[in-house]
mmCIF file of C-alpha atoms and ligand atoms in Angstrom:
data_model
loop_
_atom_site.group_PDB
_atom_site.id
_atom_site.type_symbol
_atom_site.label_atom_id
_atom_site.label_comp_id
_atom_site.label_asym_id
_atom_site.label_seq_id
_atom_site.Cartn_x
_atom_site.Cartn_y
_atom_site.Cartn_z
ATOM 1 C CA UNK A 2 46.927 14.429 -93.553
ATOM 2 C CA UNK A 3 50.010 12.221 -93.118
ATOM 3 C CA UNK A 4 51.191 10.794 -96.561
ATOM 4 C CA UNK A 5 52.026 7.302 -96.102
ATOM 5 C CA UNK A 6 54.941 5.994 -98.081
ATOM 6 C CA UNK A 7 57.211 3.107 -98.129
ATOM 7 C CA UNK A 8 61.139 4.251 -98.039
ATOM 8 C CA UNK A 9 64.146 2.167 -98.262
ATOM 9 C CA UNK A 10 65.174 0.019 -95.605
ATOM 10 C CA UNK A 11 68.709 -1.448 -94.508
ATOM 11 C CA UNK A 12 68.801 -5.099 -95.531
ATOM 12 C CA UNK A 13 65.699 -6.809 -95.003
ATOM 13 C CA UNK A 14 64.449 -4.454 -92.573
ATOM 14 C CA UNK A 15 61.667 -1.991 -94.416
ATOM 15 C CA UNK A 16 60.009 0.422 -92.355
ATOM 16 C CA UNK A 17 57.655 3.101 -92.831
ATOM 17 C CA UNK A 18 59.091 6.307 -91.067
ATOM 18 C CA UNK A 19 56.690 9.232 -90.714
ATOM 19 C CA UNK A 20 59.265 11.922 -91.225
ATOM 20 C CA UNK A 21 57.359 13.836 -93.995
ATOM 21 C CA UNK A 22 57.938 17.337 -93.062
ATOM 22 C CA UNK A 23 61.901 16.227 -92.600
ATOM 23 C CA UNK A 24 61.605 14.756 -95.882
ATOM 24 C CA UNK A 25 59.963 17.640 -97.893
ATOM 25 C CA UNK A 26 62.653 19.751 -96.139
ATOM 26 C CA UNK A 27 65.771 17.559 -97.352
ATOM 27 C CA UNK A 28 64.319 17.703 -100.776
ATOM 28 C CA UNK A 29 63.683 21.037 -100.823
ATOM 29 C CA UNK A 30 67.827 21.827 -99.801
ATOM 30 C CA UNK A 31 68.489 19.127 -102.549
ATOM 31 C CA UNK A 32 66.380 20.685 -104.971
ATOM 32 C CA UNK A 33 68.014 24.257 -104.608
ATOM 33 C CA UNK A 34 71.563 22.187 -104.111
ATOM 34 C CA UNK A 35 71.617 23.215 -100.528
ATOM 35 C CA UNK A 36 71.658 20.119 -98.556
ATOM 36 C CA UNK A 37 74.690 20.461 -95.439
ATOM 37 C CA UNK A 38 77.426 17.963 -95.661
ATOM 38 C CA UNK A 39 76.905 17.246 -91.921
ATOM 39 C CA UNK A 40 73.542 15.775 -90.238
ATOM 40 C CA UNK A 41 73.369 14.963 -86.874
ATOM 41 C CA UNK A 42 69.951 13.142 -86.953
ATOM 42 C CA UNK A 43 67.877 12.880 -83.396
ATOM 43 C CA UNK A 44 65.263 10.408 -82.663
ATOM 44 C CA UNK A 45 64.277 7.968 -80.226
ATOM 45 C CA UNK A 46 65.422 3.929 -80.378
ATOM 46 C CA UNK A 47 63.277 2.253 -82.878
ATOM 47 C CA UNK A 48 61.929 5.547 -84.535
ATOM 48 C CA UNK A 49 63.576 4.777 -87.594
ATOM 49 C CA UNK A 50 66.706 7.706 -88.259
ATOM 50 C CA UNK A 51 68.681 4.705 -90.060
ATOM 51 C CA UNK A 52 66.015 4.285 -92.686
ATOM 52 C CA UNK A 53 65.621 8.371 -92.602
ATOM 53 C CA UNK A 54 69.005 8.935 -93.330
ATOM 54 C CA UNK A 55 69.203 5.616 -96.056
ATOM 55 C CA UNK A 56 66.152 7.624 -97.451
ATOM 56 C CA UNK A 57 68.490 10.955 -97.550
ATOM 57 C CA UNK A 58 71.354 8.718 -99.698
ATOM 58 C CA UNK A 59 68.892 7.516 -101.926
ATOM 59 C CA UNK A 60 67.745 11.293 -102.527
ATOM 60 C CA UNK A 61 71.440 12.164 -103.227
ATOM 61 C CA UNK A 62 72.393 9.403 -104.550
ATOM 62 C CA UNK A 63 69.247 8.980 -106.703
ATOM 63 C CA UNK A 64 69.755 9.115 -110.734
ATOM 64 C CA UNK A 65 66.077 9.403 -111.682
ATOM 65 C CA UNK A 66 64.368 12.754 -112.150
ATOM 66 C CA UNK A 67 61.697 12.378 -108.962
ATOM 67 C CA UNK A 68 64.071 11.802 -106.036
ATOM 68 C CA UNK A 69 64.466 9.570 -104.735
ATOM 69 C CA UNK A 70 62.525 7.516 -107.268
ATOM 70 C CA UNK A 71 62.627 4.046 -105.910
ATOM 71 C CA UNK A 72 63.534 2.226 -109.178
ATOM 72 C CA UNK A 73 66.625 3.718 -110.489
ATOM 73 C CA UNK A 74 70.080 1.130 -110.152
ATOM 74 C CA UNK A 75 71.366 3.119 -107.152
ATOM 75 C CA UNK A 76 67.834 3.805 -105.678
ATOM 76 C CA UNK A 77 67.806 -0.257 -105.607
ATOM 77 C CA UNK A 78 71.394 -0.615 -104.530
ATOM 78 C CA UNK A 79 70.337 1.671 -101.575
ATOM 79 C CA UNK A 80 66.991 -0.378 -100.821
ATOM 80 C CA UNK A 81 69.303 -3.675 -101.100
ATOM 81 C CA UNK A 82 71.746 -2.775 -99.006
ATOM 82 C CA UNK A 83 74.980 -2.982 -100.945
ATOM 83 C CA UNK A 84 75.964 0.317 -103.016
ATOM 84 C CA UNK A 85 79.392 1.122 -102.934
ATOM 85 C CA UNK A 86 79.119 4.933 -102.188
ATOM 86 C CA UNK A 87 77.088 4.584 -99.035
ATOM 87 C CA UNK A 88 78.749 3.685 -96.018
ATOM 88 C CA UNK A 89 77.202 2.466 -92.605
ATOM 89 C CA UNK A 90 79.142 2.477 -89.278
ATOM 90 C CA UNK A 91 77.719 1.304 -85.824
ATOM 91 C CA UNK A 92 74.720 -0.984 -87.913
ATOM 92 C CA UNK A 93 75.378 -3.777 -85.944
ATOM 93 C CA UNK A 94 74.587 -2.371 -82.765
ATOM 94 C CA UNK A 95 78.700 -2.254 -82.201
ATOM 95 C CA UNK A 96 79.821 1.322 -80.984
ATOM 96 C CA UNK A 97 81.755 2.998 -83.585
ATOM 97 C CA UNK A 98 85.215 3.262 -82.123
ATOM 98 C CA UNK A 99 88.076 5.369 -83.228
ATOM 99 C CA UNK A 100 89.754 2.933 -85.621
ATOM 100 C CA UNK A 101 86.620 2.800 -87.286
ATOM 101 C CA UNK A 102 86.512 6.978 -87.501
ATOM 102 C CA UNK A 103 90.165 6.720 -88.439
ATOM 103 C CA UNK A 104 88.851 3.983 -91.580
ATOM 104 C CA UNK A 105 85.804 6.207 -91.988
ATOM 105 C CA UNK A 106 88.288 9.290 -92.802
ATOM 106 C CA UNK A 107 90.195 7.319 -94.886
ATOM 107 C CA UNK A 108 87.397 6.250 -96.835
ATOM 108 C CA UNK A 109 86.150 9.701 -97.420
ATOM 109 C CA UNK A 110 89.252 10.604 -99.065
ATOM 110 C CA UNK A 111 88.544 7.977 -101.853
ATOM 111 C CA UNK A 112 86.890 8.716 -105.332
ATOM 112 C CA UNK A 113 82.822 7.988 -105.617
ATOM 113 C CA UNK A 114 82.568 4.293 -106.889
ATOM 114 C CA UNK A 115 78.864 5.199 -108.602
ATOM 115 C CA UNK A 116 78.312 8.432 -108.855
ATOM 116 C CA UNK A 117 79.112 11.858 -107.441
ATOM 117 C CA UNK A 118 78.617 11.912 -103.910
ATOM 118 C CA UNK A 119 79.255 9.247 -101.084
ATOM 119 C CA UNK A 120 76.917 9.148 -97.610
ATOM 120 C CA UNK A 121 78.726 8.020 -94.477
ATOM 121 C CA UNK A 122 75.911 6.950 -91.746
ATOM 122 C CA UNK A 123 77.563 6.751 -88.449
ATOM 123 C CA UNK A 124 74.464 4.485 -86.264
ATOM 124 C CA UNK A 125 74.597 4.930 -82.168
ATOM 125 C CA UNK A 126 76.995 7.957 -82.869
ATOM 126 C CA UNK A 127 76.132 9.351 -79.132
ATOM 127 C CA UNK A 128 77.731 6.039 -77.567
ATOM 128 C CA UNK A 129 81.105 7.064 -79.012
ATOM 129 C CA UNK A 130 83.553 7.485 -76.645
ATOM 130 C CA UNK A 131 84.952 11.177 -76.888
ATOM 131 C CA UNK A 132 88.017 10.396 -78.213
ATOM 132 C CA UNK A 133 86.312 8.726 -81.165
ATOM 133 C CA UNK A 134 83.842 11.918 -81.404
ATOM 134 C CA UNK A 135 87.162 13.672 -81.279
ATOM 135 C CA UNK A 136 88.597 12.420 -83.935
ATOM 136 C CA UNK A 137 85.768 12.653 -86.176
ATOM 137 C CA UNK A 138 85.334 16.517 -85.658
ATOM 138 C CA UNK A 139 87.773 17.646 -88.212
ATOM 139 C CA UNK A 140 86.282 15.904 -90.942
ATOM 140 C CA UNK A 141 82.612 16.364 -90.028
ATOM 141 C CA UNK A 142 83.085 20.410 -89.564
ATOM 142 C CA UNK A 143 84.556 19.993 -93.284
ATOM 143 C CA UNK A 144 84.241 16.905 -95.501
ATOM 144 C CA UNK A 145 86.001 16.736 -98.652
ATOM 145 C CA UNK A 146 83.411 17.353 -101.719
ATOM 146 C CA UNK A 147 81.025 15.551 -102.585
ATOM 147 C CA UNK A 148 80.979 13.849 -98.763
ATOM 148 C CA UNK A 149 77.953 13.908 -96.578
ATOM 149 C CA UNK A 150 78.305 12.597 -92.941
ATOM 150 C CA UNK A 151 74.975 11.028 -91.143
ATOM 151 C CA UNK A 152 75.208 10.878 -87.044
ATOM 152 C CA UNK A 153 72.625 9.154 -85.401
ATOM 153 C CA UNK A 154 71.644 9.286 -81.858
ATOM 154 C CA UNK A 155 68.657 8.524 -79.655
ATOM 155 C CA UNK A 156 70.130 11.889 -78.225
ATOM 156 C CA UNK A 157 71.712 15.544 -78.772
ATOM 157 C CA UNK A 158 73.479 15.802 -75.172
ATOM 158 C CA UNK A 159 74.836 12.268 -75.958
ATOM 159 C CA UNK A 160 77.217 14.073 -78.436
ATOM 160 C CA UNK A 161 80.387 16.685 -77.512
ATOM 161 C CA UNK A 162 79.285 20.033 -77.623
ATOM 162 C CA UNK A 163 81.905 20.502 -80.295
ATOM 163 C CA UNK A 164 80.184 18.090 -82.787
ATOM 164 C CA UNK A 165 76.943 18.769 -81.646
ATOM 165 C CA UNK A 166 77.571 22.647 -83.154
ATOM 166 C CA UNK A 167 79.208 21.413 -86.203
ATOM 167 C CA UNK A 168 75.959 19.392 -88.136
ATOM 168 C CA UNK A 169 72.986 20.633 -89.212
ATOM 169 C CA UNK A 170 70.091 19.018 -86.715
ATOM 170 C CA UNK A 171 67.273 16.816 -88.090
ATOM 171 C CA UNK A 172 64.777 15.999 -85.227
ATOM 172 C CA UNK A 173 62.702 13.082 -86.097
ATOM 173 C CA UNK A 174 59.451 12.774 -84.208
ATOM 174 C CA UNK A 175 57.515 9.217 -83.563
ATOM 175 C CA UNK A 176 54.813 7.609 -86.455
ATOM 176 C CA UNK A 177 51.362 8.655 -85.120
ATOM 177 C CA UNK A 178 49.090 5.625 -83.756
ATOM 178 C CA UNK A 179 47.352 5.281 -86.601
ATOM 179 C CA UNK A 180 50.418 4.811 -88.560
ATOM 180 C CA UNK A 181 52.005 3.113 -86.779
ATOM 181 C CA UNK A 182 49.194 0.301 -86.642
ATOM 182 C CA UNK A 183 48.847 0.272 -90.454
ATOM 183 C CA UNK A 184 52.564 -0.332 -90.232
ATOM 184 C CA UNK A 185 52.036 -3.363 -87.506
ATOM 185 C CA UNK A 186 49.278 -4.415 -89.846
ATOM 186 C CA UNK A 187 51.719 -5.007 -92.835
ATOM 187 C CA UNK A 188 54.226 -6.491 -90.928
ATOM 188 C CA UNK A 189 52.290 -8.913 -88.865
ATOM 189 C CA UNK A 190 49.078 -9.835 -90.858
ATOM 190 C CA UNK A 191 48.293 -12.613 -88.498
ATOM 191 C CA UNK A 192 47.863 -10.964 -85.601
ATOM 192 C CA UNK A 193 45.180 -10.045 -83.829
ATOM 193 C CA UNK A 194 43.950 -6.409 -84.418
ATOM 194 C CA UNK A 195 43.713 -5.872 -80.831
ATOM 195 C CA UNK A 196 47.185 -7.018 -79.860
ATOM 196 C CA UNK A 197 48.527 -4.701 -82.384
ATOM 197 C CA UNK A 198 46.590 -1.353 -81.237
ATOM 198 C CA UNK A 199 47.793 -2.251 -77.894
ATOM 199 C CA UNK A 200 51.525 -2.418 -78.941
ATOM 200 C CA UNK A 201 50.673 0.762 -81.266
ATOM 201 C CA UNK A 202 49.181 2.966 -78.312
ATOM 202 C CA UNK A 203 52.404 1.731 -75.592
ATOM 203 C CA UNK A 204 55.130 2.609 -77.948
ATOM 204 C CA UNK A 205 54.609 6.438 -78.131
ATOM 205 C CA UNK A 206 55.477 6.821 -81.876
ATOM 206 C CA UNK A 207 58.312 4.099 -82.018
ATOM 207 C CA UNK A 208 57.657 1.202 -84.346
ATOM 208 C CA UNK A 209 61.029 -0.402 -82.787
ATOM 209 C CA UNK A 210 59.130 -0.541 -78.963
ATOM 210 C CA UNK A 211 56.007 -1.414 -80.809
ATOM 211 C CA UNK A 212 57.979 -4.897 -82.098
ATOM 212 C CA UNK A 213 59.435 -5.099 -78.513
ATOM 213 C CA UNK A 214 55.920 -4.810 -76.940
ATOM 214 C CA UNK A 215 54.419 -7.683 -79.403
ATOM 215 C CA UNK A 216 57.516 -10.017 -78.785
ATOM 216 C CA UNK A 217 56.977 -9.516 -74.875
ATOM 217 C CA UNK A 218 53.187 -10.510 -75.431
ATOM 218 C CA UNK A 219 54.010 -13.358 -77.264
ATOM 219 C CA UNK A 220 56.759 -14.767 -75.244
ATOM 220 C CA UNK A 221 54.618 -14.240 -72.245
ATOM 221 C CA UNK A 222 51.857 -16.534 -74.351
ATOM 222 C CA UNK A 223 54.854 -18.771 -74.695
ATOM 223 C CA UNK A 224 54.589 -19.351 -71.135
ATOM 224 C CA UNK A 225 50.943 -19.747 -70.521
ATOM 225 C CA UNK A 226 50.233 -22.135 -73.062
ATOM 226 C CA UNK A 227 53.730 -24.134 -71.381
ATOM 227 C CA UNK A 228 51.638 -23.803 -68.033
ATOM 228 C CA UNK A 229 48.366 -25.386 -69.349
ATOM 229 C CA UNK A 230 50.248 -28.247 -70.898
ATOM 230 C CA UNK A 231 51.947 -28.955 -67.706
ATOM 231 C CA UNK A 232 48.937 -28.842 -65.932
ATOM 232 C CA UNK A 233 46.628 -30.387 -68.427
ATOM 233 C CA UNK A 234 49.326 -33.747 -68.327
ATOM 234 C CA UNK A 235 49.685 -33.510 -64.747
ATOM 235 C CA UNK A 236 45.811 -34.591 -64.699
ATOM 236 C CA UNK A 237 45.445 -31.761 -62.270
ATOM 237 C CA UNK A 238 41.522 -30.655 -63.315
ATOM 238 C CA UNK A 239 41.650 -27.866 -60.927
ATOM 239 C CA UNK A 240 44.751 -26.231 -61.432
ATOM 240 C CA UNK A 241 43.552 -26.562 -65.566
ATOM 241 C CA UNK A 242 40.509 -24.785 -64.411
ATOM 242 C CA UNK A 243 41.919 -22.168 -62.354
ATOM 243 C CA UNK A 244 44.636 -21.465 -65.547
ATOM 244 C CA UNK A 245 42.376 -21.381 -68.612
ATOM 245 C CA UNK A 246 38.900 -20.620 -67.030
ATOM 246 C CA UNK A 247 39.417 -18.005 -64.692
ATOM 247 C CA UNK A 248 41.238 -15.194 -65.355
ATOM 248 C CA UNK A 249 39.402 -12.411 -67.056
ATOM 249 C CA UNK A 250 40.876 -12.760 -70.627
ATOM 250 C CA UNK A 251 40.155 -10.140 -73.283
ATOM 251 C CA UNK A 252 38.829 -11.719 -76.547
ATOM 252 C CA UNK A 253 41.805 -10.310 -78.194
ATOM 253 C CA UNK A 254 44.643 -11.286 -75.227
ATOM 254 C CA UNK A 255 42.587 -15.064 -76.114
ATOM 255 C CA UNK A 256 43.402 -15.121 -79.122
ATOM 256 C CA UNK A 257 46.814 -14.865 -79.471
ATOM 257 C CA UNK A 258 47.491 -17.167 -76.655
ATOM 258 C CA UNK A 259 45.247 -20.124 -77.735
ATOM 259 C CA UNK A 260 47.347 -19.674 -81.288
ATOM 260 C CA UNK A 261 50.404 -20.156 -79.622
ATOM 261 C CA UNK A 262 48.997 -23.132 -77.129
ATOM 262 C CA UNK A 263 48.192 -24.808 -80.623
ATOM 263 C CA UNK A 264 51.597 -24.469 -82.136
ATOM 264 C CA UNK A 265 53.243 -25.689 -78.961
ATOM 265 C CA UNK A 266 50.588 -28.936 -79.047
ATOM 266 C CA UNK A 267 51.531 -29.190 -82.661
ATOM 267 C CA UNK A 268 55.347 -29.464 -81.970
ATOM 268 C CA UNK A 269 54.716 -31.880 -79.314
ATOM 269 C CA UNK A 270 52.482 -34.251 -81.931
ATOM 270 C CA UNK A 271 55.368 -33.808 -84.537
ATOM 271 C CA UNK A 272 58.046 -34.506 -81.899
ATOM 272 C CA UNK A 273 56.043 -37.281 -80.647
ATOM 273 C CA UNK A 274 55.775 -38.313 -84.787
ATOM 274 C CA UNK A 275 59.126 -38.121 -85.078
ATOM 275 C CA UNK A 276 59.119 -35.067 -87.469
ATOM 276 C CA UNK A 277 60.597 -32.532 -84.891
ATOM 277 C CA UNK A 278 63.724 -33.400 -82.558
ATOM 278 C CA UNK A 279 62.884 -33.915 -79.108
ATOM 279 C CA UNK A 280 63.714 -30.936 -76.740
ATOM 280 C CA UNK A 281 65.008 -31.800 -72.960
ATOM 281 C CA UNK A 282 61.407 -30.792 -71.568
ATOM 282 C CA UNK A 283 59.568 -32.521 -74.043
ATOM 283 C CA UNK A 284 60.574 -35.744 -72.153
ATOM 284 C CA UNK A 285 58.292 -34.787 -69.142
ATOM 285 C CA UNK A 286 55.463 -34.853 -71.591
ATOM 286 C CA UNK A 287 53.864 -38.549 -71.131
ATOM 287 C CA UNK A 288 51.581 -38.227 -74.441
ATOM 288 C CA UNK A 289 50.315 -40.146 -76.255
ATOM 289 C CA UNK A 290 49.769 -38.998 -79.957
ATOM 290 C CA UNK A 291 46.255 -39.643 -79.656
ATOM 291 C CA UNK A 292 45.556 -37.439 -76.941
ATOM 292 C CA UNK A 293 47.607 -34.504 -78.594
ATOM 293 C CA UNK A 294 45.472 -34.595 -81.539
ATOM 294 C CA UNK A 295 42.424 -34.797 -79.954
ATOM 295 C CA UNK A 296 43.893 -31.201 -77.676
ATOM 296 C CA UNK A 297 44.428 -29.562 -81.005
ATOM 297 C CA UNK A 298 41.086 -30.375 -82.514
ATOM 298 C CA UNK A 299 39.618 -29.016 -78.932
ATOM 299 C CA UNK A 300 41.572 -26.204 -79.398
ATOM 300 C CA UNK A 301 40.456 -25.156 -82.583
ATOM 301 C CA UNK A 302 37.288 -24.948 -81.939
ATOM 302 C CA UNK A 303 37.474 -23.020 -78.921
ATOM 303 C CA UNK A 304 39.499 -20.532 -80.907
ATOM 304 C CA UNK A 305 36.029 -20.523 -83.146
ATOM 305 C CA UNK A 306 34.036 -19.801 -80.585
ATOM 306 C CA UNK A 307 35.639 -17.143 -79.314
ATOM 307 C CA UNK A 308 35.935 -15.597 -82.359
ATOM 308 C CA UNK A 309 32.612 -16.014 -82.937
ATOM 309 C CA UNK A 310 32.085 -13.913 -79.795
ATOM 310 C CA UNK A 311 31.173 -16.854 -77.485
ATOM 311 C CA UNK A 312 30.612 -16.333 -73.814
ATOM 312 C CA UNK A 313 33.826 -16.313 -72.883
ATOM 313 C CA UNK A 314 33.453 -17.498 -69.056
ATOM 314 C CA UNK A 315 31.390 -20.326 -70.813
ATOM 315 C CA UNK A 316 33.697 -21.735 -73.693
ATOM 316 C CA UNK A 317 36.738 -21.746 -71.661
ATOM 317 C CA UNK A 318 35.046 -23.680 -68.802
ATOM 318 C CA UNK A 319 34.432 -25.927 -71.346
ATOM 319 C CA UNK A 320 37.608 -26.183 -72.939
ATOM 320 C CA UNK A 321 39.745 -26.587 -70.158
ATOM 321 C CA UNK A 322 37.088 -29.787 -68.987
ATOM 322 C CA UNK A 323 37.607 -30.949 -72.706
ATOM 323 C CA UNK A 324 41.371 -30.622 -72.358
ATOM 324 C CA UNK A 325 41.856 -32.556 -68.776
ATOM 325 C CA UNK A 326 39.888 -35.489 -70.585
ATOM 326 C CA UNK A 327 42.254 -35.365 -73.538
ATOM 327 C CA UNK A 328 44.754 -35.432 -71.377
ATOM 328 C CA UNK A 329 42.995 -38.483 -69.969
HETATM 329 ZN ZN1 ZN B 416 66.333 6.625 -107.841
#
């Protein structure tokens, strides 16, 4: 049975990473004080090696007596982001070059700000260029004391042979489904349970391509409900029909889609109000307040009905005949 478990994250960022076995295995070195000084840590984009590795600091770094516990100062300092001992390279998606090794070796040769050890997390480490991986060999086949080095890369062959044979290998696998929907769950409590399993199954263990899968759905709603405006203003009954009635929606593909059809009807009646600033295409939108309230109220309860399981040939008919006189 998986043990679920909320780690550290970078930031704001927190993620769940199902690394358990990894985990028990880091504290186990730690525990009989011997942990490597050198990690190369492999994983797929999205599967979470940053907030493995952050979760390795705060074990080293950690000053309460179950590591890591989650509540000590540095624990916190970890968890928030700024304590002085651990350093992150490459975090903003920027490949770590050589002047950054060359800063990253001085840095190493400085004194622990906290506590004993300092953790040097090198993001993206298989896009550096081989010089760069070159000039970081020396000091990763032999840090000075007290120095542990963190490469992360989506993969092994990405990285020289040379440094590849110098760090001890961590292979993080993906979250399992289930875990990775609990996870979605957290994150995004207002969407729709189906959406989420769907983004959970297509991301093969990566809570990253999960969030890419959802923000494709959703910008893809974007569109739709930017479709049935256009039509439903255009007066054009058939076309309204043919948009909202006919396609064989899922319950759960309806429900995210009429959501964001109401928030873009919403913005209209606030631009419309005055409350929002007017975008460039809102000016093609000839309506009246009136009508716009009267879509939103429609709207609403078509989202009822279909979550009350209503036929869903049969409410949609409806609602796009509702929506065309609206329109009016
Ligand atoms: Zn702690």
């Amino acid at each position: 049975m998986f043990v679920k478990e909320r780690i550290f994250g970078h930031g704001k960022r927190v993620v769940v990473v199902a690394a358990e076995r990894e985990k028990t295995l880091f504290l186990q070195k730690l525990n009989s004080n011997t942990t490597a000084h050198a990690y190369i840590v492999e994983g797929a984009e999205g599967i979470g090696k940053k907030e493995f590795a952050l979760w390795c600091a705060s074990a080293l770094l950690c000053e309460g007596a179950d590591k890591p516990c989650g509540v000590c100062p540095a624990c916190k300092k970890i968890r928030d982001g700024f304590h002085p001992d651990v350093h992150l390279y490459g975090d903003d998606g920027k490949t770590v070059s050589i002047g950054d090794v060359r800063g990253l070796i001085h840095e190493t040769g400085m004194v622990p700000v906290d506590g004993e050890r300092m953790v040097f997390i090198l993001c993206g480490a298989g896009k550096m260029q081989a010089p760069a991986q070159n000039a970081l060999l020396k000091i990763f086949e032999e840090p000075p004391a007290g120095v542990v080095i963190f490469l992360l890369t989506d993969s092994m062959r990405s990285l020289l042979p040379t440094v590849r044979s110098r760090g001890q290998k961590i292979k993080l696998s993906g979250m399992s489904e289930e875990e990775l929907l609990s996870e979605l769950k957290r994150k995004y409590p207002k969407t729709p349970d189906g959406e989420l399993r769907e983004a959970a199954k297509a991301a093969g263990g990566s809570i990253g391509s999960a969030e890419t899968f959802l923000r494709k759905d959703a910008e893809r709603d974007r569109e739709k409900a930017e479709e049935w405006i256009a039509a439903a203003f255009a007066g054009d009954k058939y076309r309204l029909v043919s948009l909202i009635a006919t396609p064989k929606y899922k319950r759960e593909q309806l429900l995210p889609l009429l959501d964001a059809f109401l928030r873009r009807l919403f913005d209209l009646l606030l631009t419309k109000s005055d409350v929002l600033p007017c975008r460039d295409e809102d000016t093609d939108v000839r309506a009246s307040r009136h009508a716009l309230a009267g879509m939103c109220e429609a709207t609403v309860r078509c989202r009822e009905s279909i979550e009350n399981n209503g036929n869903i040939t049969a409410v949609m008919t409806a609602f796009a005949t509702e929506l065309w006189h609206r329109a009016g």
